[in-house]
């Protein structure tokens, strides 16, 4: 029942959601020194992870709303994307982060030396992550989709280069949908990420910045430059 919202001024608001009155009630607020790039709850919901423009990676305890750890420089470039990883990931990997140079790192923030893996296969900004079973998917501004085996901690395949940057990911049971910068959704067959299966035109004049699978046969899309959801 806890909601967290990150703001461009570095603030994080912790809220509870009142279903009966359909409203958010603020519980606590924290302020970081730099703009929030992404936030995500842990798989258990007990921690909140946050990445910032100043390259910091911070962990908050949700119950106490207190910061419990902060890595001041988690990447060489500015971090841009963040994702929790399944418990089946080896070496205790909890989260993945991606930066503006295309670098991806995985972390176990419970140990003294938290960095587990580093991948340098992508050539531009990592815009979004998603997990499909034991595979980490990364959408990049270089127009490719990287897929990584979380147990063996290695690249499986990097897709063919698309005509536009890749911005968002939504995996389903059979397919993986990728929003691109030209207003299209690229479709990959699950587990086959080298080449696209087909492409959907959304009629957005700019990029498909967000995708969400409402149910198996309903995909929602949104663009930062337009007000409607399709």
PDB file of C-alpha atoms in Angstrom, residues 12-170:
ATOM      1  CA  UNK A  12      11.317  11.543  -2.980  1.00  0.00           C
ATOM      2  CA  UNK A  13       7.807  11.402  -1.574  1.00  0.00           C
ATOM      3  CA  UNK A  14       6.558   8.317   0.281  1.00  0.00           C
ATOM      4  CA  UNK A  15       2.774   7.928   0.197  1.00  0.00           C
ATOM      5  CA  UNK A  16       0.012   5.552   1.201  1.00  0.00           C
ATOM      6  CA  UNK A  17      -2.912   5.050  -1.150  1.00  0.00           C
ATOM      7  CA  UNK A  18      -6.395   5.451   0.336  1.00  0.00           C
ATOM      8  CA  UNK A  19      -8.592   3.296  -1.900  1.00  0.00           C
ATOM      9  CA  UNK A  20     -11.867   4.369  -0.285  1.00  0.00           C
ATOM     10  CA  UNK A  21     -11.233   8.068  -0.970  1.00  0.00           C
ATOM     11  CA  UNK A  22      -9.075   7.546  -4.058  1.00  0.00           C
ATOM     12  CA  UNK A  23      -6.263   9.738  -2.755  1.00  0.00           C
ATOM     13  CA  UNK A  24      -2.577   9.684  -1.873  1.00  0.00           C
ATOM     14  CA  UNK A  25      -1.528  10.561   1.674  1.00  0.00           C
ATOM     15  CA  UNK A  26       2.080  11.624   2.193  1.00  0.00           C
ATOM     16  CA  UNK A  27       3.966   9.694   4.877  1.00  0.00           C
ATOM     17  CA  UNK A  28       7.482  11.087   4.515  1.00  0.00           C
ATOM     18  CA  UNK A  29       9.687  13.075   2.150  1.00  0.00           C
ATOM     19  CA  UNK A  30      13.418  12.956   1.473  1.00  0.00           C
ATOM     20  CA  UNK A  31      15.658  15.261  -0.544  1.00  0.00           C
ATOM     21  CA  UNK A  32      18.713  14.194  -2.516  1.00  0.00           C
ATOM     22  CA  UNK A  33      21.313  16.550  -3.944  1.00  0.00           C
ATOM     23  CA  UNK A  34      20.535  15.865  -7.590  1.00  0.00           C
ATOM     24  CA  UNK A  35      17.611  15.087  -9.893  1.00  0.00           C
ATOM     25  CA  UNK A  36      16.073  11.634  -9.623  1.00  0.00           C
ATOM     26  CA  UNK A  37      16.518   9.531 -12.757  1.00  0.00           C
ATOM     27  CA  UNK A  38      14.622   6.427 -11.620  1.00  0.00           C
ATOM     28  CA  UNK A  39      13.252   4.740  -8.500  1.00  0.00           C
ATOM     29  CA  UNK A  40      12.023   1.195  -7.919  1.00  0.00           C
ATOM     30  CA  UNK A  41      10.929  -0.958  -4.981  1.00  0.00           C
ATOM     31  CA  UNK A  42      12.772  -4.168  -4.136  1.00  0.00           C
ATOM     32  CA  UNK A  43      11.064  -7.488  -4.880  1.00  0.00           C
ATOM     33  CA  UNK A  44      10.063  -7.766  -1.203  1.00  0.00           C
ATOM     34  CA  UNK A  45       8.843  -4.167  -1.071  1.00  0.00           C
ATOM     35  CA  UNK A  46      11.029  -3.526   1.980  1.00  0.00           C
ATOM     36  CA  UNK A  47      13.560  -1.264   0.238  1.00  0.00           C
ATOM     37  CA  UNK A  48      13.428   1.510  -2.341  1.00  0.00           C
ATOM     38  CA  UNK A  49      16.314   2.011  -4.770  1.00  0.00           C
ATOM     39  CA  UNK A  50      17.031   5.385  -6.388  1.00  0.00           C
ATOM     40  CA  UNK A  51      19.507   6.616  -9.004  1.00  0.00           C
ATOM     41  CA  UNK A  52      20.395  10.275  -9.458  1.00  0.00           C
ATOM     42  CA  UNK A  53      21.857  12.569 -12.083  1.00  0.00           C
ATOM     43  CA  UNK A  54      24.975  13.034  -9.919  1.00  0.00           C
ATOM     44  CA  UNK A  55      25.701   9.256 -10.342  1.00  0.00           C
ATOM     45  CA  UNK A  56      24.526   8.242  -6.855  1.00  0.00           C
ATOM     46  CA  UNK A  57      22.727   4.968  -6.126  1.00  0.00           C
ATOM     47  CA  UNK A  58      20.806   5.060  -2.836  1.00  0.00           C
ATOM     48  CA  UNK A  59      18.784   2.544  -0.827  1.00  0.00           C
ATOM     49  CA  UNK A  60      15.931   3.461   1.530  1.00  0.00           C
ATOM     50  CA  UNK A  61      14.172   1.367   4.149  1.00  0.00           C
ATOM     51  CA  UNK A  62      10.461   1.639   3.358  1.00  0.00           C
ATOM     52  CA  UNK A  63       9.245   1.027   6.911  1.00  0.00           C
ATOM     53  CA  UNK A  64      11.380   3.744   8.511  1.00  0.00           C
ATOM     54  CA  UNK A  65      11.690   5.921   5.361  1.00  0.00           C
ATOM     55  CA  UNK A  66      15.410   6.236   6.165  1.00  0.00           C
ATOM     56  CA  UNK A  67      18.370   5.969   3.810  1.00  0.00           C
ATOM     57  CA  UNK A  68      20.426   2.890   4.655  1.00  0.00           C
ATOM     58  CA  UNK A  69      23.111   3.011   1.961  1.00  0.00           C
ATOM     59  CA  UNK A  70      24.380   5.312  -0.775  1.00  0.00           C
ATOM     60  CA  UNK A  71      27.022   4.661  -3.439  1.00  0.00           C
ATOM     61  CA  UNK A  72      28.200   8.067  -4.586  1.00  0.00           C
ATOM     62  CA  UNK A  73      29.493   6.987  -8.005  1.00  0.00           C
ATOM     63  CA  UNK A  74      27.744   3.899  -9.345  1.00  0.00           C
ATOM     64  CA  UNK A  75      28.711   4.556 -13.005  1.00  0.00           C
ATOM     65  CA  UNK A  76      31.227   6.516 -15.045  1.00  0.00           C
ATOM     66  CA  UNK A  77      28.339   8.072 -16.992  1.00  0.00           C
ATOM     67  CA  UNK A  78      25.112   9.439 -15.568  1.00  0.00           C
ATOM     68  CA  UNK A  79      22.744   6.571 -14.635  1.00  0.00           C
ATOM     69  CA  UNK A  80      19.455   6.561 -16.496  1.00  0.00           C
ATOM     70  CA  UNK A  81      17.643   3.251 -15.898  1.00  0.00           C
ATOM     71  CA  UNK A  82      17.053   0.935 -12.948  1.00  0.00           C
ATOM     72  CA  UNK A  83      15.460  -2.507 -12.569  1.00  0.00           C
ATOM     73  CA  UNK A  84      14.977  -5.094  -9.812  1.00  0.00           C
ATOM     74  CA  UNK A  85      16.159  -8.614 -10.624  1.00  0.00           C
ATOM     75  CA  UNK A  86      14.525 -11.969  -9.794  1.00  0.00           C
ATOM     76  CA  UNK A  87      15.701 -14.060  -6.835  1.00  0.00           C
ATOM     77  CA  UNK A  88      16.918 -16.724  -9.296  1.00  0.00           C
ATOM     78  CA  UNK A  89      19.763 -14.392 -10.351  1.00  0.00           C
ATOM     79  CA  UNK A  90      23.164 -15.721  -9.254  1.00  0.00           C
ATOM     80  CA  UNK A  91      25.662 -13.987  -6.957  1.00  0.00           C
ATOM     81  CA  UNK A  92      22.812 -12.308  -5.071  1.00  0.00           C
ATOM     82  CA  UNK A  93      22.119  -9.799  -7.846  1.00  0.00           C
ATOM     83  CA  UNK A  94      19.310  -7.489  -6.654  1.00  0.00           C
ATOM     84  CA  UNK A  95      19.202  -4.700  -9.227  1.00  0.00           C
ATOM     85  CA  UNK A  96      20.569  -3.597 -12.588  1.00  0.00           C
ATOM     86  CA  UNK A  97      21.513  -0.028 -13.503  1.00  0.00           C
ATOM     87  CA  UNK A  98      22.286   1.479 -16.902  1.00  0.00           C
ATOM     88  CA  UNK A  99      23.979   4.759 -17.806  1.00  0.00           C
ATOM     89  CA  UNK A 100      24.172   7.290 -20.641  1.00  0.00           C
ATOM     90  CA  UNK A 101      27.231   5.544 -22.124  1.00  0.00           C
ATOM     91  CA  UNK A 102      25.416   2.222 -22.549  1.00  0.00           C
ATOM     92  CA  UNK A 103      27.109   0.556 -19.584  1.00  0.00           C
ATOM     93  CA  UNK A 104      25.074  -1.865 -17.444  1.00  0.00           C
ATOM     94  CA  UNK A 105      25.946  -2.957 -13.917  1.00  0.00           C
ATOM     95  CA  UNK A 106      24.310  -5.420 -11.526  1.00  0.00           C
ATOM     96  CA  UNK A 107      24.431  -5.056  -7.758  1.00  0.00           C
ATOM     97  CA  UNK A 108      24.036  -6.839  -4.435  1.00  0.00           C
ATOM     98  CA  UNK A 109      23.703  -3.942  -2.018  1.00  0.00           C
ATOM     99  CA  UNK A 110      23.692  -6.172   1.074  1.00  0.00           C
ATOM    100  CA  UNK A 111      27.439  -6.858   0.888  1.00  0.00           C
ATOM    101  CA  UNK A 112      30.551  -4.729   1.391  1.00  0.00           C
ATOM    102  CA  UNK A 113      31.615  -4.939  -2.284  1.00  0.00           C
ATOM    103  CA  UNK A 114      28.221  -4.531  -3.988  1.00  0.00           C
ATOM    104  CA  UNK A 115      29.088  -4.478  -7.699  1.00  0.00           C
ATOM    105  CA  UNK A 116      28.565  -7.914  -9.273  1.00  0.00           C
ATOM    106  CA  UNK A 117      28.781  -7.535 -13.069  1.00  0.00           C
ATOM    107  CA  UNK A 118      29.565  -4.899 -15.684  1.00  0.00           C
ATOM    108  CA  UNK A 119      28.457  -5.081 -19.334  1.00  0.00           C
ATOM    109  CA  UNK A 120      29.720  -2.724 -22.053  1.00  0.00           C
ATOM    110  CA  UNK A 121      27.947  -4.119 -25.124  1.00  0.00           C
ATOM    111  CA  UNK A 122      25.606  -1.183 -25.813  1.00  0.00           C
ATOM    112  CA  UNK A 123      26.892   2.045 -27.329  1.00  0.00           C
ATOM    113  CA  UNK A 124      24.455   4.709 -26.111  1.00  0.00           C
ATOM    114  CA  UNK A 125      22.033   5.543 -23.288  1.00  0.00           C
ATOM    115  CA  UNK A 126      20.208   2.664 -21.596  1.00  0.00           C
ATOM    116  CA  UNK A 127      16.609   3.917 -21.545  1.00  0.00           C
ATOM    117  CA  UNK A 128      14.704   1.008 -20.020  1.00  0.00           C
ATOM    118  CA  UNK A 129      15.039  -2.475 -18.531  1.00  0.00           C
ATOM    119  CA  UNK A 130      12.697  -5.418 -18.228  1.00  0.00           C
ATOM    120  CA  UNK A 131      13.076  -8.992 -17.004  1.00  0.00           C
ATOM    121  CA  UNK A 132      11.653 -11.994 -18.857  1.00  0.00           C
ATOM    122  CA  UNK A 133      12.195 -15.098 -16.712  1.00  0.00           C
ATOM    123  CA  UNK A 134      16.008 -15.202 -16.247  1.00  0.00           C
ATOM    124  CA  UNK A 135      16.786 -12.747 -19.041  1.00  0.00           C
ATOM    125  CA  UNK A 136      17.519  -9.050 -18.517  1.00  0.00           C
ATOM    126  CA  UNK A 137      16.454  -6.908 -21.486  1.00  0.00           C
ATOM    127  CA  UNK A 138      17.950  -3.456 -22.078  1.00  0.00           C
ATOM    128  CA  UNK A 139      16.657  -0.876 -24.596  1.00  0.00           C
ATOM    129  CA  UNK A 140      19.289   1.541 -25.866  1.00  0.00           C
ATOM    130  CA  UNK A 141      19.448   4.817 -27.768  1.00  0.00           C
ATOM    131  CA  UNK A 142      21.858   3.095 -30.180  1.00  0.00           C
ATOM    132  CA  UNK A 143      18.781   1.353 -31.626  1.00  0.00           C
ATOM    133  CA  UNK A 144      19.536  -2.118 -30.276  1.00  0.00           C
ATOM    134  CA  UNK A 145      18.063  -4.413 -27.631  1.00  0.00           C
ATOM    135  CA  UNK A 146      20.534  -6.243 -25.412  1.00  0.00           C
ATOM    136  CA  UNK A 147      19.541  -9.514 -23.736  1.00  0.00           C
ATOM    137  CA  UNK A 148      21.560 -10.899 -20.820  1.00  0.00           C
ATOM    138  CA  UNK A 149      21.512 -14.256 -19.020  1.00  0.00           C
ATOM    139  CA  UNK A 150      21.255 -13.406 -15.326  1.00  0.00           C
ATOM    140  CA  UNK A 151      22.443 -16.787 -14.062  1.00  0.00           C
ATOM    141  CA  UNK A 152      25.593 -16.917 -16.194  1.00  0.00           C
ATOM    142  CA  UNK A 153      25.951 -13.123 -16.155  1.00  0.00           C
ATOM    143  CA  UNK A 154      26.723 -12.730 -19.852  1.00  0.00           C
ATOM    144  CA  UNK A 155      25.287 -11.281 -23.073  1.00  0.00           C
ATOM    145  CA  UNK A 156      23.004 -13.662 -24.963  1.00  0.00           C
ATOM    146  CA  UNK A 157      22.474 -11.566 -28.079  1.00  0.00           C
ATOM    147  CA  UNK A 158      22.284  -7.971 -29.227  1.00  0.00           C
ATOM    148  CA  UNK A 159      19.501  -7.263 -31.710  1.00  0.00           C
ATOM    149  CA  UNK A 160      19.780  -5.864 -35.192  1.00  0.00           C
ATOM    150  CA  UNK A 161      19.987  -2.073 -35.193  1.00  0.00           C
ATOM    151  CA  UNK A 162      16.627  -0.315 -35.560  1.00  0.00           C
ATOM    152  CA  UNK A 163      16.083   2.954 -37.400  1.00  0.00           C
ATOM    153  CA  UNK A 164      15.297   4.800 -34.134  1.00  0.00           C
ATOM    154  CA  UNK A 165      16.393   4.762 -30.512  1.00  0.00           C
ATOM    155  CA  UNK A 166      14.675   2.190 -28.274  1.00  0.00           C
ATOM    156  CA  UNK A 167      12.915   3.739 -25.282  1.00  0.00           C
ATOM    157  CA  UNK A 168      10.607   1.320 -23.450  1.00  0.00           C
ATOM    158  CA  UNK A 169      10.007  -2.403 -22.899  1.00  0.00           C
ATOM    159  CA  UNK A 170       6.962  -4.528 -22.033  1.00  0.00           C
TER     160      UNK A 170
END
